[in-house]
Amino acid sequence: MADCVFCKIAAGEIPSDKVYEDDEVLAFRDIHPQTPVHILVIPKAHIAAGAADIHAGNAAAVGKCYTAIAEIARRLKLEGGFRIVTNSGGAAGQTVPHLHFHLLAGRDLMLNMG
Ligand code: 5GP
Ligand code: ZN
């Protein structure tokens, strides 16, 4: 999608600090990290917009992203635990309308449930 920031990152038009990539999934560090480890995991294909828009025709991308998440957790040795967050819709704080998963780790997440 032409004016989607995550599509531009997936296409290499906007640089990113990549931590994982395969044919269908890209993961890169969030530009404004909320935790010491804050990675965004996205399908390279534009899936608009969030969790509310998953259906049988695009649900495979969710599985691909979670498979990548498990691999990233192994590579970064996140044995202590991590959290996956998907904001869906403006009231939840979603700002980029391209499906994405926040992978958060690196400090006591029990203090950060809000
Ligand atoms: P949302 O608020 O939609 O759930 O999450 C969007 C996330 O994308 C935010 O945490 C924001 O910091 C991140 N973000 C927005 N633009 C860029 C960018 O150009 N590069 C990177 N690495 N992260 C971005
Ligand atoms: Zn997009």
PDB file of C-alpha atoms and ligand atoms in Angstrom:
ATOM      1  CA  MET A   1       0.000   0.000   0.000  1.00  0.00           C
ATOM      2  CA  ALA A   2       1.608   3.209  -1.209  1.00  0.00           C
ATOM      3  CA  ASP A   3       1.485   5.439   1.846  1.00  0.00           C
ATOM      4  CA  CYS A   4       1.766   2.793   4.572  1.00  0.00           C
ATOM      5  CA  VAL A   5       4.879   3.226   6.727  1.00  0.00           C
ATOM      6  CA  PHE A   6       5.182  -0.503   7.456  1.00  0.00           C
ATOM      7  CA  CYS A   7       4.835  -1.410   3.765  1.00  0.00           C
ATOM      8  CA  LYS A   8       7.670   1.056   3.087  1.00  0.00           C
ATOM      9  CA  ILE A   9       9.779  -0.594   5.800  1.00  0.00           C
ATOM     10  CA  ALA A  10       8.981  -4.049   4.366  1.00  0.00           C
ATOM     11  CA  ALA A  11      10.051  -2.805   0.921  1.00  0.00           C
ATOM     12  CA  GLY A  12      13.283  -1.310   2.286  1.00  0.00           C
ATOM     13  CA  GLU A  13      12.197   2.218   1.349  1.00  0.00           C
ATOM     14  CA  ILE A  14      12.416   3.256   5.014  1.00  0.00           C
ATOM     15  CA  PRO A  15      15.403   1.847   6.925  1.00  0.00           C
ATOM     16  CA  SER A  16      14.787  -0.289   9.992  1.00  0.00           C
ATOM     17  CA  ASP A  17      16.795  -2.194  12.586  1.00  0.00           C
ATOM     18  CA  LYS A  18      15.826  -5.700  11.475  1.00  0.00           C
ATOM     19  CA  VAL A  19      15.952  -8.642  13.855  1.00  0.00           C
ATOM     20  CA  TYR A  20      14.216 -11.278  11.704  1.00  0.00           C
ATOM     21  CA  GLU A  21      13.125 -11.676   8.108  1.00  0.00           C
ATOM     22  CA  ASP A  22      11.697 -14.405   5.932  1.00  0.00           C
ATOM     23  CA  ASP A  23       9.627 -14.399   2.751  1.00  0.00           C
ATOM     24  CA  GLU A  24       6.432 -13.343   4.511  1.00  0.00           C
ATOM     25  CA  VAL A  25       7.383 -11.762   7.844  1.00  0.00           C
ATOM     26  CA  LEU A  26       9.646  -8.923   8.949  1.00  0.00           C
ATOM     27  CA  ALA A  27      10.581  -7.962  12.506  1.00  0.00           C
ATOM     28  CA  PHE A  28      12.380  -4.761  13.457  1.00  0.00           C
ATOM     29  CA  ARG A  29      12.988  -2.662  16.547  1.00  0.00           C
ATOM     30  CA  ASP A  30      10.354  -0.058  17.418  1.00  0.00           C
ATOM     31  CA  ILE A  31      11.588   3.479  16.835  1.00  0.00           C
ATOM     32  CA  HIS A  32      10.161   4.535  20.237  1.00  0.00           C
ATOM     33  CA  PRO A  33      10.794   1.518  22.489  1.00  0.00           C
ATOM     34  CA  GLN A  34       8.528   1.169  25.533  1.00  0.00           C
ATOM     35  CA  THR A  35      10.617  -1.636  27.051  1.00  0.00           C
ATOM     36  CA  PRO A  36      14.311  -2.594  26.700  1.00  0.00           C
ATOM     37  CA  VAL A  37      13.323  -5.105  24.008  1.00  0.00           C
ATOM     38  CA  HIS A  38      10.520  -3.715  21.818  1.00  0.00           C
ATOM     39  CA  ILE A  39      10.206  -5.374  18.434  1.00  0.00           C
ATOM     40  CA  LEU A  40       7.458  -5.024  15.838  1.00  0.00           C
ATOM     41  CA  VAL A  41       6.536  -8.180  13.945  1.00  0.00           C
ATOM     42  CA  ILE A  42       4.615  -7.608  10.702  1.00  0.00           C
ATOM     43  CA  PRO A  43       3.387  -9.581   7.734  1.00  0.00           C
ATOM     44  CA  LYS A  44       5.141  -8.134   4.674  1.00  0.00           C
ATOM     45  CA  ALA A  45       1.796  -8.102   2.883  1.00  0.00           C
ATOM     46  CA  HIS A  46      -0.407  -5.173   3.818  1.00  0.00           C
ATOM     47  CA  ILE A  47      -3.154  -6.425   6.104  1.00  0.00           C
ATOM     48  CA  ALA A  48      -5.353  -3.528   7.137  1.00  0.00           C
ATOM     49  CA  ALA A  49      -5.795  -2.745   9.857  1.00  0.00           C
ATOM     50  CA  GLY A  50      -5.668  -4.695  13.130  1.00  0.00           C
ATOM     51  CA  ALA A  51      -6.912  -7.712  15.030  1.00  0.00           C
ATOM     52  CA  ALA A  52     -10.521  -6.762  14.250  1.00  0.00           C
ATOM     53  CA  ASP A  53      -9.826  -7.367  10.571  1.00  0.00           C
ATOM     54  CA  ILE A  54      -8.548 -10.947  10.741  1.00  0.00           C
ATOM     55  CA  HIS A  55     -10.650 -13.415   8.782  1.00  0.00           C
ATOM     56  CA  ALA A  56     -10.249 -16.867   7.239  1.00  0.00           C
ATOM     57  CA  GLY A  57      -8.650 -15.388   4.137  1.00  0.00           C
ATOM     58  CA  ASN A  58      -5.760 -13.670   5.951  1.00  0.00           C
ATOM     59  CA  ALA A  59      -5.457 -15.617   9.219  1.00  0.00           C
ATOM     60  CA  ALA A  60      -2.443 -17.589   7.993  1.00  0.00           C
ATOM     61  CA  ALA A  61      -0.382 -14.405   8.347  1.00  0.00           C
ATOM     62  CA  VAL A  62      -1.077 -14.420  12.088  1.00  0.00           C
ATOM     63  CA  GLY A  63       0.385 -17.915  12.386  1.00  0.00           C
ATOM     64  CA  LYS A  64       3.425 -16.871  10.351  1.00  0.00           C
ATOM     65  CA  CYS A  65       3.989 -13.909  12.651  1.00  0.00           C
ATOM     66  CA  TYR A  66       3.725 -16.056  15.788  1.00  0.00           C
ATOM     67  CA  THR A  67       6.105 -18.629  14.315  1.00  0.00           C
ATOM     68  CA  ALA A  68       8.563 -15.778  13.741  1.00  0.00           C
ATOM     69  CA  ILE A  69       7.980 -14.534  17.293  1.00  0.00           C
ATOM     70  CA  ALA A  70       8.956 -17.933  18.714  1.00  0.00           C
ATOM     71  CA  GLU A  71      12.123 -17.918  16.591  1.00  0.00           C
ATOM     72  CA  ILE A  72      13.013 -14.373  17.680  1.00  0.00           C
ATOM     73  CA  ALA A  73      12.510 -15.354  21.324  1.00  0.00           C
ATOM     74  CA  ARG A  74      14.972 -18.220  20.836  1.00  0.00           C
ATOM     75  CA  ARG A  75      17.512 -16.055  19.016  1.00  0.00           C
ATOM     76  CA  LEU A  76      17.352 -13.232  21.576  1.00  0.00           C
ATOM     77  CA  LYS A  77      17.242 -15.705  24.479  1.00  0.00           C
ATOM     78  CA  LEU A  78      14.065 -14.291  25.994  1.00  0.00           C
ATOM     79  CA  GLU A  79      13.754 -17.216  28.402  1.00  0.00           C
ATOM     80  CA  GLY A  80      12.567 -14.896  31.167  1.00  0.00           C
ATOM     81  CA  GLY A  81       9.366 -14.180  29.281  1.00  0.00           C
ATOM     82  CA  PHE A  82       7.891 -11.707  26.870  1.00  0.00           C
ATOM     83  CA  ARG A  83       4.540 -10.176  25.961  1.00  0.00           C
ATOM     84  CA  ILE A  84       2.788  -9.857  22.609  1.00  0.00           C
ATOM     85  CA  VAL A  85       0.451  -6.867  22.164  1.00  0.00           C
ATOM     86  CA  THR A  86      -1.736  -5.938  19.225  1.00  0.00           C
ATOM     87  CA  ASN A  87      -3.536  -2.626  19.450  1.00  0.00           C
ATOM     88  CA  SER A  88      -6.660  -2.686  17.323  1.00  0.00           C
ATOM     89  CA  GLY A  89      -8.418   0.582  16.621  1.00  0.00           C
ATOM     90  CA  GLY A  90      -7.835   4.146  17.701  1.00  0.00           C
ATOM     91  CA  ALA A  91      -9.252   3.744  21.202  1.00  0.00           C
ATOM     92  CA  ALA A  92      -6.653   1.021  21.808  1.00  0.00           C
ATOM     93  CA  GLY A  93      -3.861   3.283  20.602  1.00  0.00           C
ATOM     94  CA  GLN A  94      -3.322   1.805  17.158  1.00  0.00           C
ATOM     95  CA  THR A  95      -1.507   4.360  15.015  1.00  0.00           C
ATOM     96  CA  VAL A  96      -0.289   2.286  12.055  1.00  0.00           C
ATOM     97  CA  PRO A  97      -3.106   0.526  10.123  1.00  0.00           C
ATOM     98  CA  HIS A  98      -0.983  -2.459   9.017  1.00  0.00           C
ATOM     99  CA  LEU A  99      -1.368  -5.550  11.211  1.00  0.00           C
ATOM    100  CA  HIS A 100       1.518  -5.788  13.674  1.00  0.00           C
ATOM    101  CA  PHE A 101       2.506  -7.449  16.909  1.00  0.00           C
ATOM    102  CA  HIS A 102       4.537  -5.703  19.593  1.00  0.00           C
ATOM    103  CA  LEU A 103       7.044  -8.086  21.218  1.00  0.00           C
ATOM    104  CA  LEU A 104       7.924  -6.613  24.613  1.00  0.00           C
ATOM    105  CA  ALA A 105      10.571  -7.909  26.976  1.00  0.00           C
ATOM    106  CA  GLY A 106      13.477  -6.932  29.120  1.00  0.00           C
ATOM    107  CA  ARG A 107      11.945  -5.698  32.319  1.00  0.00           C
ATOM    108  CA  ASP A 108       9.273  -6.713  34.809  1.00  0.00           C
ATOM    109  CA  LEU A 109       6.189  -6.557  32.589  1.00  0.00           C
ATOM    110  CA  MET A 110       3.893  -7.202  35.545  1.00  0.00           C
ATOM    111  CA  LEU A 111       4.397  -3.527  36.401  1.00  0.00           C
ATOM    112  CA  ASN A 112       3.219  -2.455  32.963  1.00  0.00           C
ATOM    113  CA  MET A 113      -0.214  -3.898  32.373  1.00  0.00           C
ATOM    114  CA  GLY A 114      -1.877  -0.580  31.484  1.00  0.00           C
TER     115      GLY A 114
HETATM  116  P1  5GP B   1       0.575   1.020  17.241  1.00  0.00           P
HETATM  117  O1  5GP B   1       0.461   2.304  18.033  1.00  0.00           O
HETATM  118  O2  5GP B   1      -0.076   1.184  15.873  1.00  0.00           O
HETATM  119  O3  5GP B   1       0.137  -0.208  17.967  1.00  0.00           O
HETATM  120  O4  5GP B   1       2.120   0.800  17.011  1.00  0.00           O
HETATM  121  C1  5GP B   1       2.847   1.449  16.019  1.00  0.00           C
HETATM  122  C2  5GP B   1       4.292   1.434  16.441  1.00  0.00           C
HETATM  123  O5  5GP B   1       5.083   1.720  15.308  1.00  0.00           O
HETATM  124  C3  5GP B   1       4.645   2.486  17.499  1.00  0.00           C
HETATM  125  O6  5GP B   1       5.157   1.838  18.662  1.00  0.00           O
HETATM  126  C4  5GP B   1       5.703   3.370  16.820  1.00  0.00           C
HETATM  127  O7  5GP B   1       6.732   3.754  17.688  1.00  0.00           O
HETATM  128  C5  5GP B   1       6.205   2.456  15.701  1.00  0.00           C
HETATM  129  N1  5GP B   1       6.671   3.151  14.521  1.00  0.00           N
HETATM  130  C6  5GP B   1       5.995   4.098  13.815  1.00  0.00           C
HETATM  131  N2  5GP B   1       6.730   4.500  12.760  1.00  0.00           N
HETATM  132  C7  5GP B   1       7.876   3.779  12.793  1.00  0.00           C
HETATM  133  C8  5GP B   1       9.038   3.746  11.953  1.00  0.00           C
HETATM  134  O8  5GP B   1       9.140   4.452  10.945  1.00  0.00           O
HETATM  135  N3  5GP B   1      10.023   2.876  12.306  1.00  0.00           N
HETATM  136  C9  5GP B   1       9.923   2.066  13.401  1.00  0.00           C
HETATM  137  N4  5GP B   1      10.965   1.252  13.651  1.00  0.00           N
HETATM  138  N5  5GP B   1       8.850   2.073  14.216  1.00  0.00           N
HETATM  139  C10 5GP B   1       7.843   2.918  13.909  1.00  0.00           C
HETATM  140 ZN    ZN B   2       1.088  -1.682   4.925  1.00  0.00          ZN
END
